[in-house]
Coordinates of C-alpha atoms (C1' of nucleotides) in Angstrom, one line a residue:
Chain A
X1 CA 27.5 24.1 -11.8
X2 CA 26.3 23.3 -15.2
X3 CA 27.7 25.5 -18.0
X4 CA 25.9 24.5 -21.1
X5 CA 24.1 26.6 -23.1
X6 CA 20.4 26.4 -23.6
X7 CA 19.6 27.0 -27.5
X8 CA 16.5 27.3 -29.3
X9 CA 15.3 24.8 -31.9
X10 CA 13.6 27.4 -33.6
X11 CA 14.1 30.9 -34.8
X12 CA 10.4 31.8 -34.1
X13 CA 9.6 34.9 -32.2
X14 CA 8.9 34.8 -28.6
X15 CA 5.6 35.6 -27.1
X16 CA 3.9 34.3 -30.2
X17 CA 0.0 34.0 -29.7
X18 CA -1.8 31.3 -31.5
X19 CA -5.3 31.2 -31.5
X20 CA -7.1 29.1 -28.7
X21 CA -8.1 25.5 -29.5
X22 CA -11.6 24.7 -28.8
X23 CA -12.6 23.9 -25.4
X24 CA -13.1 20.2 -26.1
X25 CA -10.3 18.1 -27.2
X26 CA -8.0 17.9 -24.4
X27 CA -5.8 15.0 -23.6
X28 CA -7.9 12.8 -21.3
X29 CA -5.0 12.1 -19.2
X30 CA -2.2 13.3 -17.8
X31 CA 0.6 11.2 -19.3
X32 CA 0.3 11.4 -23.1
X33 CA 3.6 9.7 -23.1
X34 CA 2.4 6.5 -21.6
X35 CA 0.2 6.0 -25.3
X36 CA 3.0 6.0 -27.9
X37 CA 0.5 7.2 -30.6
X38 CA -0.1 10.3 -28.2
X39 CA 3.7 10.8 -28.0
X40 CA 3.9 12.2 -31.6
X41 CA 0.4 14.3 -31.0
X42 CA 0.6 17.5 -32.9
X43 CA -1.3 19.1 -29.8
X44 CA -0.6 19.1 -26.4
X45 CA -2.1 20.6 -23.4
X46 CA -0.4 24.0 -23.4
X47 CA -0.5 24.4 -27.1
X48 CA -1.4 27.9 -28.0
X49 CA -1.2 29.6 -24.6
X50 CA 0.1 33.1 -24.9
X51 CA 3.7 33.9 -23.7
X52 CA 4.7 30.5 -24.4
X53 CA 8.2 30.4 -26.1
X54 CA 9.4 27.9 -28.9
X55 CA 11.1 25.0 -27.6
X56 CA 14.3 25.1 -25.8
X57 CA 16.9 22.5 -26.1
X58 CA 19.0 21.3 -22.8
X59 CA 22.0 19.3 -22.9
X60 CA 22.3 16.3 -20.9
X61 CA 22.3 16.7 -17.0
X62 CA 21.7 20.7 -17.6
X63 CA 19.5 22.2 -15.0
X64 CA 16.0 23.4 -16.1
X65 CA 14.8 24.5 -12.9
X66 CA 16.4 25.4 -9.8
X67 CA 15.0 24.1 -6.0
X68 CA 14.0 27.3 -4.5
X69 CA 13.7 29.8 -7.2
X70 CA 10.4 31.4 -8.1
X71 CA 8.2 29.6 -9.8
X72 CA 7.4 32.0 -12.7
X73 CA 6.9 29.5 -15.5
X74 CA 6.1 26.1 -16.1
X75 CA 7.9 23.5 -18.8
X76 CA 6.4 21.2 -20.8
X77 CA 8.4 18.5 -22.2
X78 CA 8.5 18.2 -26.2
X79 CA 10.9 15.3 -26.5
X80 CA 13.5 13.7 -24.2
X81 CA 13.4 12.7 -20.3
X82 CA 13.7 15.0 -17.3
X83 CA 14.1 13.9 -13.7
X84 CA 12.8 15.8 -10.4
X85 CA 15.2 15.9 -7.6
X86 CA 15.5 16.8 -4.3
X87 CA 17.9 16.7 -1.4
X88 CA 17.8 15.9 2.5
X89 CA 19.3 18.0 4.9
X90 CA 22.2 16.0 5.0
X91 CA 22.8 16.0 1.0
X92 CA 21.3 12.7 -0.1
X93 CA 19.3 12.4 -3.2
X94 CA 16.0 11.4 -4.2
X95 CA 14.8 11.2 -7.7
X96 CA 10.9 11.9 -7.2
X97 CA 9.9 11.8 -10.8
X98 CA 10.9 11.0 -14.0
X99 CA 8.9 13.1 -16.7
X100 CA 8.1 12.5 -20.5
X101 CA 6.8 14.2 -23.4
X102 CA 3.5 15.7 -22.7
X103 CA 4.4 15.9 -19.1
X104 CA 4.6 19.5 -17.4
X105 CA 7.2 20.7 -15.0
X106 CA 5.8 23.0 -12.4
X107 CA 2.1 22.3 -12.3
X108 CA 2.2 21.6 -8.5
X109 CA 4.6 24.9 -7.8
X110 CA 2.9 27.3 -5.6
X111 CA 5.3 30.5 -5.0
X112 CA 8.7 28.7 -5.8
X113 CA 10.0 25.4 -6.6
X114 CA 10.7 22.7 -4.4
X115 CA 12.6 20.5 -6.5
X116 CA 15.0 21.0 -9.2
X117 CA 14.6 19.6 -12.6
X118 CA 17.2 18.3 -14.6
X119 CA 17.5 16.7 -18.4
X120 CA 18.4 13.2 -18.0
X121 CA 18.7 13.1 -22.0
X122 CA 18.9 16.0 -24.3
X123 CA 15.6 17.5 -24.2
X124 CA 13.5 20.1 -25.6
X125 CA 11.2 22.0 -23.4
X126 CA 8.6 24.7 -23.8
X127 CA 8.1 27.4 -21.2
X128 CA 4.9 28.7 -20.6
X129 CA 4.4 31.6 -18.3
X130 CA 2.5 30.3 -15.3
X131 CA 0.1 33.5 -15.3
X132 CA -1.0 32.5 -18.8
X133 CA -1.9 29.1 -17.4
X134 CA -3.6 30.5 -14.5
X135 CA -5.6 33.0 -16.7
X136 CA -6.5 30.7 -19.0
X137 CA -7.6 28.3 -16.3
X138 CA -9.7 30.8 -14.8
X139 CA -11.8 31.4 -18.3
X140 CA -11.9 28.0 -19.6
X141 CA -13.5 25.3 -17.4
X142 CA -12.4 22.4 -19.5
X143 CA -8.7 23.4 -19.4
X144 CA -8.9 23.7 -15.7
X145 CA -10.4 20.4 -15.6
X146 CA -7.7 18.8 -17.7
X147 CA -5.1 20.4 -15.7
X148 CA -6.8 19.1 -12.4
X149 CA -7.0 15.6 -14.0
X150 CA -3.1 16.0 -14.9
X151 CA -2.3 16.8 -11.2
X152 CA -4.7 14.1 -9.8
X153 CA -2.9 11.4 -12.2
X154 CA 0.3 12.7 -10.9
X155 CA -0.8 12.3 -7.1
X156 CA -2.2 8.7 -7.8
X157 CA 1.3 8.0 -9.2
X158 CA 3.2 9.3 -6.4
X159 CA 1.1 7.2 -4.0
X160 CA 2.1 4.0 -5.8
X161 CA 5.4 5.3 -5.1
X162 CA 5.0 6.1 -1.5
X163 CA 4.0 2.1 -1.4
X164 CA 7.1 1.1 -3.6
X165 CA 9.6 3.2 -1.1
X166 CA 7.7 2.1 2.1
X167 CA 7.2 -1.3 1.8
X168 CA 8.7 -3.1 -1.2
X169 CA 12.2 -4.9 -1.2
X170 CA 14.9 -4.1 -3.4
X171 CA 14.0 -6.6 -6.1
X172 CA 10.6 -5.9 -6.0
X173 CA 11.1 -1.9 -6.6
X174 CA 13.4 -3.0 -9.5
X175 CA 10.8 -5.1 -11.3
X176 CA 8.1 -2.6 -10.7
X177 CA 10.6 0.0 -12.2
X178 CA 11.1 -1.8 -15.2
X179 CA 7.5 -2.6 -15.8
X180 CA 6.5 1.2 -14.9
X181 CA 9.6 2.0 -17.9
X182 CA 8.1 -0.6 -20.3
X183 CA 4.6 1.2 -19.7
X184 CA 5.9 4.5 -20.4
X185 CA 8.6 4.6 -22.9
X186 CA 8.2 1.1 -24.4
X187 CA 6.3 -0.1 -27.5
X188 CA 3.1 -2.1 -26.6
X189 CA 3.6 -5.4 -28.0
X190 CA 7.4 -5.1 -27.6
X191 CA 9.2 -6.6 -24.8
X192 CA 12.6 -4.3 -25.2
X193 CA 13.2 -0.8 -24.5
X194 CA 15.8 1.5 -23.9
X195 CA 16.5 3.0 -20.2
X196 CA 17.2 7.0 -20.8
X197 CA 18.6 6.8 -17.3
X198 CA 21.7 5.9 -15.9
X199 CA 22.1 3.3 -12.6
X200 CA 22.5 6.5 -10.3
X201 CA 19.5 8.0 -11.4
X202 CA 17.4 4.7 -11.2
X203 CA 19.2 4.2 -7.7
X204 CA 18.0 7.3 -6.6
X205 CA 14.6 6.9 -7.7
X206 CA 14.3 3.8 -5.9
X207 CA 15.6 4.7 -2.6
X208 CA 18.6 2.4 -3.4
X209 CA 22.3 2.3 -4.1
X210 CA 23.7 1.8 -7.6
X211 CA 25.3 -1.5 -6.3
X212 CA 21.9 -2.7 -5.4
X213 CA 20.3 -1.9 -8.6
X214 CA 23.1 -3.7 -10.4
X215 CA 22.8 -6.6 -8.3
X216 CA 18.9 -6.8 -8.5
X217 CA 19.3 -6.5 -12.4
X218 CA 22.0 -9.5 -12.5
X219 CA 19.9 -11.7 -10.4
X220 CA 16.9 -11.3 -12.6
X221 CA 19.2 -12.1 -15.5
X222 CA 20.3 -15.0 -14.2
X223 CA 16.8 -16.2 -13.4
X224 CA 16.3 -15.6 -17.2
X225 CA 13.7 -13.1 -16.3
X226 CA 15.2 -10.2 -18.4
X227 CA 18.1 -9.4 -20.5
X228 CA 20.3 -6.1 -20.0
X229 CA 22.7 -4.6 -21.4
X230 CA 23.9 -1.2 -20.2
X231 CA 20.7 0.7 -21.5
X232 CA 18.7 -2.0 -23.5
X233 CA 16.2 -4.1 -21.4
X234 CA 14.2 -7.1 -22.9
X235 CA 11.4 -8.2 -20.4
X236 CA 11.6 -12.2 -20.9
X237 CA 8.6 -12.8 -19.2
X238 CA 6.8 -9.9 -17.8
X239 CA 3.8 -11.6 -16.2
X240 CA 5.9 -13.6 -14.5
X241 CA 8.0 -10.6 -13.2
X242 CA 5.8 -9.6 -10.1
X243 CA 5.1 -13.2 -9.2
X244 CA 8.8 -14.4 -9.0
X245 CA 9.2 -11.4 -6.6
X246 CA 6.6 -12.6 -4.4
X247 CA 8.7 -15.6 -3.0
X248 CA 11.7 -13.0 -2.9
X249 CA 15.2 -14.5 -2.8
Chain B
X1 CA -14.5 -6.9 8.5
X2 CA -15.5 -4.0 10.4
X3 CA -19.3 -4.0 11.2
X4 CA -19.7 -0.6 13.2
X5 CA -22.4 1.5 11.7
X6 CA -22.1 5.3 10.6
X7 CA -24.4 7.5 12.4
X8 CA -25.6 10.7 11.5
X9 CA -24.4 13.5 14.0
X10 CA -27.5 15.6 13.2
X11 CA -30.9 15.0 11.9
X12 CA -31.3 17.2 9.1
X13 CA -32.4 15.9 5.9
X14 CA -30.3 14.7 2.8
X15 CA -29.5 16.7 -0.1
X16 CA -30.2 19.9 1.1
X17 CA -29.1 22.9 -0.6
X18 CA -27.6 26.1 0.5
X19 CA -27.0 29.2 -1.5
X20 CA -23.7 29.4 -2.9
X21 CA -21.2 31.4 -1.1
X22 CA -19.1 34.0 -3.0
X23 CA -16.6 33.0 -5.6
X24 CA -13.7 34.7 -3.1
X25 CA -13.2 33.9 0.4
X26 CA -12.0 30.0 -0.3
X27 CA -9.3 28.6 2.2
X28 CA -5.9 29.9 0.6
X29 CA -4.2 26.5 1.4
X30 CA -5.3 23.1 1.5
X31 CA -4.7 22.2 5.1
X32 CA -6.8 24.7 6.9
X33 CA -6.1 22.2 9.8
X34 CA -2.4 23.4 9.5
X35 CA -3.7 26.6 11.4
X36 CA -5.6 26.0 14.6
X37 CA -7.7 29.1 13.9
X38 CA -8.8 27.9 10.6
X39 CA -9.5 24.6 12.3
X40 CA -12.7 26.0 14.0
X41 CA -13.4 28.0 10.8
X42 CA -16.9 28.2 10.3
X43 CA -16.9 27.7 6.4
X44 CA -14.9 25.2 4.2
X45 CA -14.2 24.7 0.8
X46 CA -17.0 22.1 0.2
X47 CA -19.7 24.5 1.9
X48 CA -23.0 24.4 0.3
X49 CA -22.5 22.3 -2.5
X50 CA -25.8 20.8 -3.5
X51 CA -26.1 17.1 -2.6
X52 CA -24.0 17.3 0.5
X53 CA -25.2 15.4 3.4
X54 CA -24.7 16.6 6.9
X55 CA -22.0 14.9 8.8
X56 CA -21.9 11.5 9.2
X57 CA -19.8 9.8 12.1
X58 CA -17.2 6.9 11.7
X59 CA -16.3 4.8 14.8
X60 CA -12.4 4.3 15.5
X61 CA -10.9 2.0 12.6
X62 CA -14.0 2.2 10.7
X63 CA -13.8 2.1 7.0
X64 CA -14.7 5.2 5.0
X65 CA -14.3 4.3 1.4
X66 CA -13.3 1.0 0.0
X67 CA -10.0 0.5 -2.3
X68 CA -11.3 -0.1 -6.0
X69 CA -14.6 1.0 -5.3
X70 CA -16.1 3.9 -7.9
X71 CA -15.4 7.2 -6.5
X72 CA -18.7 8.7 -6.7
X73 CA -18.4 11.0 -3.8
X74 CA -15.7 12.9 -2.1
X75 CA -15.6 12.9 1.7
X76 CA -14.7 16.4 3.6
X77 CA -13.4 16.0 7.2
X78 CA -15.2 17.8 9.7
X79 CA -13.7 16.4 12.9
X80 CA -11.1 13.6 14.1
X81 CA -8.2 12.1 11.9
X82 CA -8.5 9.6 8.6
X83 CA -5.6 7.2 7.4
X84 CA -5.2 6.6 3.7
X85 CA -4.2 2.8 3.3
X86 CA -2.9 1.2 0.4
X87 CA -1.6 -2.8 0.3
X88 CA 1.1 -4.2 -1.4
X89 CA 0.4 -7.2 -3.8
X90 CA 1.9 -9.2 -1.1
X91 CA -0.2 -8.0 1.8
X92 CA 2.0 -5.5 3.5
X93 CA 0.3 -2.2 4.5
X94 CA 1.2 1.3 3.5
X95 CA -0.5 4.7 5.1
X96 CA 0.1 7.2 2.4
X97 CA -1.5 10.1 4.2
X98 CA -3.2 11.2 7.6
X99 CA -6.1 13.4 6.9
X100 CA -7.5 16.1 9.2
X101 CA -10.4 18.8 9.3
X102 CA -10.8 20.6 6.2
X103 CA -9.1 17.9 4.2
X104 CA -10.9 16.4 1.5
X105 CA -10.9 12.4 0.6
X106 CA -11.2 11.6 -3.0
X107 CA -10.1 14.7 -4.8
X108 CA -7.5 13.1 -6.8
X109 CA -9.9 10.1 -7.7
X110 CA -10.4 9.6 -11.4
X111 CA -13.0 6.8 -11.8
X112 CA -12.3 4.6 -8.6
X113 CA -10.5 4.7 -5.4
X114 CA -7.0 3.4 -5.7
X115 CA -6.8 3.5 -1.7
X116 CA -8.8 2.9 1.4
X117 CA -9.8 5.7 3.9
X118 CA -10.4 4.6 7.6
X119 CA -11.2 6.9 10.7
X120 CA -8.1 6.8 12.7
X121 CA -10.3 8.4 15.9
X122 CA -13.9 8.8 15.9
X123 CA -14.1 11.1 13.1
X124 CA -17.3 13.2 11.5
X125 CA -17.2 13.4 7.5
X126 CA -19.5 15.2 4.9
X127 CA -19.8 13.2 2.0
X128 CA -20.1 15.4 -1.3
X129 CA -21.1 14.0 -4.6
X130 CA -18.2 14.4 -7.1
X131 CA -20.9 15.5 -9.5
X132 CA -21.7 18.6 -7.7
X133 CA -17.9 19.3 -7.3
X134 CA -17.3 18.9 -10.8
X135 CA -20.1 21.0 -12.0
X136 CA -19.2 23.9 -9.4
X137 CA -15.5 23.7 -10.8
X138 CA -16.9 23.8 -14.0
X139 CA -18.7 27.1 -13.4
X140 CA -16.9 28.8 -10.7
X141 CA -13.2 29.5 -11.6
X142 CA -12.2 30.7 -8.0
X143 CA -13.5 27.3 -6.7
X144 CA -11.5 25.3 -9.4
X145 CA -8.5 27.3 -8.2
X146 CA -8.9 26.5 -4.7
X147 CA -9.2 22.8 -5.7
X148 CA -6.1 22.8 -7.6
X149 CA -4.0 24.6 -4.9
X150 CA -5.5 22.0 -2.5
X151 CA -4.2 19.2 -4.9
X152 CA -0.6 20.9 -5.4
X153 CA -0.3 21.2 -2.1
X154 CA -0.9 17.8 -1.1
X155 CA 1.2 16.7 -4.2
X156 CA 4.2 18.8 -2.4
X157 CA 3.4 16.9 0.7
X158 CA 3.7 13.7 -1.0
X159 CA 6.9 14.4 -2.9
X160 CA 8.2 15.6 0.5
X161 CA 7.5 12.1 2.0
X162 CA 8.9 10.2 -1.4
X163 CA 12.5 11.9 -0.1
X164 CA 11.4 10.9 3.6
X165 CA 10.9 6.8 2.8
X166 CA 14.0 6.8 -0.1
X167 CA 16.4 8.5 1.6
X168 CA 16.0 9.2 5.1
X169 CA 17.3 6.8 8.2
X170 CA 14.5 5.5 10.6
X171 CA 15.7 8.0 13.5
X172 CA 15.1 10.8 10.9
X173 CA 11.8 9.7 9.9
X174 CA 10.6 9.5 13.1
X175 CA 11.7 13.1 13.8
X176 CA 10.5 14.7 10.7
X177 CA 6.8 13.1 11.5
X178 CA 6.8 14.5 15.0
X179 CA 7.7 17.9 13.5
X180 CA 5.0 17.3 11.0
X181 CA 2.5 16.4 13.5
X182 CA 3.3 19.5 15.6
X183 CA 2.8 21.5 13.0
X184 CA -0.6 20.2 11.9
X185 CA -2.1 19.3 15.3
X186 CA -0.4 21.2 17.5
X187 CA -1.0 24.5 19.1
X188 CA 1.5 27.3 17.8
X189 CA 3.9 28.0 20.7
X190 CA 3.0 24.9 22.8
X191 CA 5.8 22.2 22.6
X192 CA 3.3 19.0 23.5
X193 CA 0.5 17.4 21.5
X194 CA -1.2 14.1 21.3
X195 CA -0.9 11.8 18.8
X196 CA -4.1 10.5 17.4
X197 CA -2.8 7.4 15.8
X198 CA -0.8 4.1 17.3
X199 CA 2.5 3.1 16.5
X200 CA 1.3 0.6 14.2
X201 CA -0.3 3.5 12.1
X202 CA 3.2 5.6 12.7
X203 CA 5.3 2.6 11.4
X204 CA 3.1 2.2 8.2
X205 CA 3.3 5.6 7.5
X206 CA 7.1 6.1 7.9
X207 CA 8.0 2.5 6.3
X208 CA 9.0 1.3 9.3
X209 CA 8.5 -1.8 12.0
X210 CA 6.3 -0.7 15.2
X211 CA 9.3 -1.9 17.1
X212 CA 11.8 0.4 15.3
X213 CA 9.4 3.4 16.1
X214 CA 9.4 2.1 19.6
X215 CA 13.1 2.3 19.8
X216 CA 13.4 5.5 18.1
X217 CA 10.8 7.2 20.4
X218 CA 12.9 5.6 23.3
X219 CA 16.3 6.8 22.0
X220 CA 15.2 10.4 21.7
X221 CA 13.5 10.3 24.8
X222 CA 17.0 8.8 26.5
X223 CA 18.8 11.7 24.9
X224 CA 16.0 14.3 26.4
X225 CA 15.1 15.6 22.8
X226 CA 11.4 14.5 23.7
X227 CA 9.4 13.2 26.1
X228 CA 6.5 10.5 25.5
X229 CA 3.9 8.4 27.2
X230 CA 1.5 6.4 25.1
X231 CA -0.1 9.3 23.0
X232 CA 1.1 12.5 24.5
X233 CA 4.4 14.4 23.0
X234 CA 6.6 16.7 24.2
X235 CA 9.6 18.6 22.0
X236 CA 11.6 19.3 24.5
X237 CA 14.3 20.9 21.8
X238 CA 12.3 21.0 18.6
X239 CA 14.9 23.0 17.1
X240 CA 17.5 20.8 17.9
X241 CA 15.5 17.6 16.6
X242 CA 16.6 17.8 13.1
X243 CA 20.2 18.7 13.8
X244 CA 20.6 15.5 16.3
X245 CA 19.7 13.6 13.2
X246 CA 22.6 14.3 11.3
X247 CA 25.2 12.6 13.5
X248 CA 22.7 9.8 13.4
X249 CA 23.3 7.1 15.9
Chain C
dC1 C1' -9.6 -9.3 39.0
dG2 C1' -8.5 -11.0 34.6
dC3 C1' -8.4 -10.2 30.1
dT4 C1' -7.1 -8.0 25.7
dC5 C1' -4.5 -4.8 23.1
dC6 C1' -0.6 -2.1 22.7
dA7 C1' 4.0 -0.5 23.7
dT8 C1' 8.3 -1.5 25.0
dT9 C1' 12.8 -4.3 25.2
dG10 C1' 16.2 -8.0 24.1
dA11 C1' 18.5 -11.2 20.7
dT12 C1' 18.9 -12.9 16.3
dT13 C1' 18.9 -12.7 11.4
dA14 C1' 18.3 -10.6 6.9
dA15 C1' 18.8 -7.1 3.6
dC16 C1' 21.4 -3.2 2.2
dT17 C1' 24.9 -0.4 2.5
dT18 C1' 29.4 0.8 2.2
dC19 C1' 34.3 0.0 0.8
dA20 C1' 37.1 -1.6 -2.5
dA21 C1' 38.5 -3.4 -7.0
dC22 C1' 38.0 -4.6 -11.2
dA23 C1' 35.7 -4.4 -16.2
dA24 C1' 33.5 -2.4 -20.0
dC25 C1' 32.7 1.1 -22.4
dA26 C1' 32.5 5.9 -24.8
dG27 C1' 35.4 9.7 -26.2
dT28 C1' 39.7 12.2 -27.4
dG29 C1' 43.8 12.8 -29.3
dG30 C1' 47.8 11.1 -31.7
Chain D
dC1 C1' 43.1 3.0 -36.1
dC2 C1' 44.6 2.6 -31.5
dA3 C1' 46.4 3.7 -27.1
dC4 C1' 45.0 6.7 -23.3
dT5 C1' 41.7 8.3 -19.9
dG6 C1' 37.8 9.4 -17.6
dT7 C1' 33.1 7.5 -16.8
dT8 C1' 29.9 4.2 -15.9
dG9 C1' 28.6 -0.3 -14.5
dT10 C1' 29.6 -5.0 -12.3
dT11 C1' 31.0 -7.8 -8.4
dG12 C1' 33.2 -9.3 -3.8
dA13 C1' 33.7 -8.8 1.1
dA14 C1' 32.7 -6.6 5.2
dG15 C1' 29.8 -3.8 8.1
dT16 C1' 25.5 -1.6 9.7
dT17 C1' 20.7 -0.8 10.1
dA18 C1' 16.3 -2.3 10.4
dA19 C1' 13.4 -6.4 10.5
dT20 C1' 12.3 -10.2 12.7
dC21 C1' 11.2 -13.5 16.5
dA22 C1' 10.2 -13.7 21.4
dA23 C1' 9.4 -12.3 25.7
dT24 C1' 7.6 -9.1 29.0
dG25 C1' 5.4 -4.7 30.4
dG26 C1' 1.2 -1.7 31.2
dA27 C1' -3.2 0.7 30.6
dG28 C1' -7.9 0.0 29.7
dC29 C1' -12.1 -2.5 30.1
dG30 C1' -15.4 -6.1 30.9

DNA sequence: CGCTCCATTGATTAACTTCAACAACAGTGG
DNA sequence: CCACTGTTGTTGAAGTTAATCAATGGAGCG
């Protein structure tokens, strides 16, 4: 498939072991990326675990983990955007998550990955052996609790998406998506942000087709709710966005 | 809303404290109910936690936890079937999960519940304060690990459902639902089982309408793939069920 | 027996997908 | 710098799926 090669961003030796941070001070929530200040935080959940490698850079669309392969390691996202992808038996694609800096790939893996992870943009990630995570969790209760809270928050987000996919119209899905993106990658107070993913990724995330996503965005633009260029979004009236959808059409 | 009253199944005093079981021997998977032998297991994950109350019985359709209320406690299901329900802004309903004996309500709750839980059938549950779970997790790494694995397994199931809701046709959703039910509540080796939930619950679980669920079941019956009475299902050819859907129609 | 609730079937409509064409943009090499 | 080219995004028209609206059937229960 993809032939691009991962390249280290730093020449540090592998297997470096840093001193363990104190049990306190783990990020409270699982999505530090949601708060821009935390996005640049010097310390993240998996800092200082033994066996962690320095950052590895992946090119756009490059596969980070492959569906069905043994889950020997987790990957913590340091920069960029990653999508988790699952396929149906007959080959249709569903993006089950977009991940951002601070998020971790593979927390919920058991023996093998049941999805593949691909770089949406050029992205830097840190590989951490699952054994290191497990043993740290076994000895450090605060760390284990932080992991559990992170999983719990992801579970809540997934549940919200079940409602979106099961019961919302195309227009509602798109509007909720824009608001979610604003919250995760936007700057608080600013109505504009850039989408890291293309229309195809958005469509597969929302359970729609590319064309329906386009039409939905165009419709919102015509109603002066948003401004759209290829990647740049401006929410002209974020508060009105959900309300405008209740009446549909 | 519902006015049925919860009644204790046993006259034991509340707040009983049993001796802690050994750290080893927790159920490996999060869905002991999936294996019928484990369904009748004498010990479950939350056995022996301080503050656990004896079983409480809920009538059909009775609310167990309410959306938006503080998550002071988890509820472990001892018998019966429970649904987790979320509503959209405009009042449409999505069933985000069906839970069975061994499953726990509220593991992923943070401050408040973001869904309501209701008894699908008459059900018995055990209330366990979250504080007891948290403090046990803080001191018992094996227990914390079991909790995390349980959450991870639920996360995987939720991801599979995202694919189902986002990318599968009505017929495919219904077929997958039947196979899932067979795996969770059926007897291994037997092609028949009884659905605990009605058509409305199934529809809200699959993101469809009642009518579409009915038509799908009828269609499969006409094609001799299944036999259906109101609640009783027989999978005449479980192996052919997914294959028969690829060609759709 | 009659009532109520739930399930089923039919007819029609609406929403979204599919198929098709075109436009806009980015990258490349001349 | 610009033409060329491939990719991504947008719009239009037709087709399909599932929702909606409506009526009937059937089981359980007082």
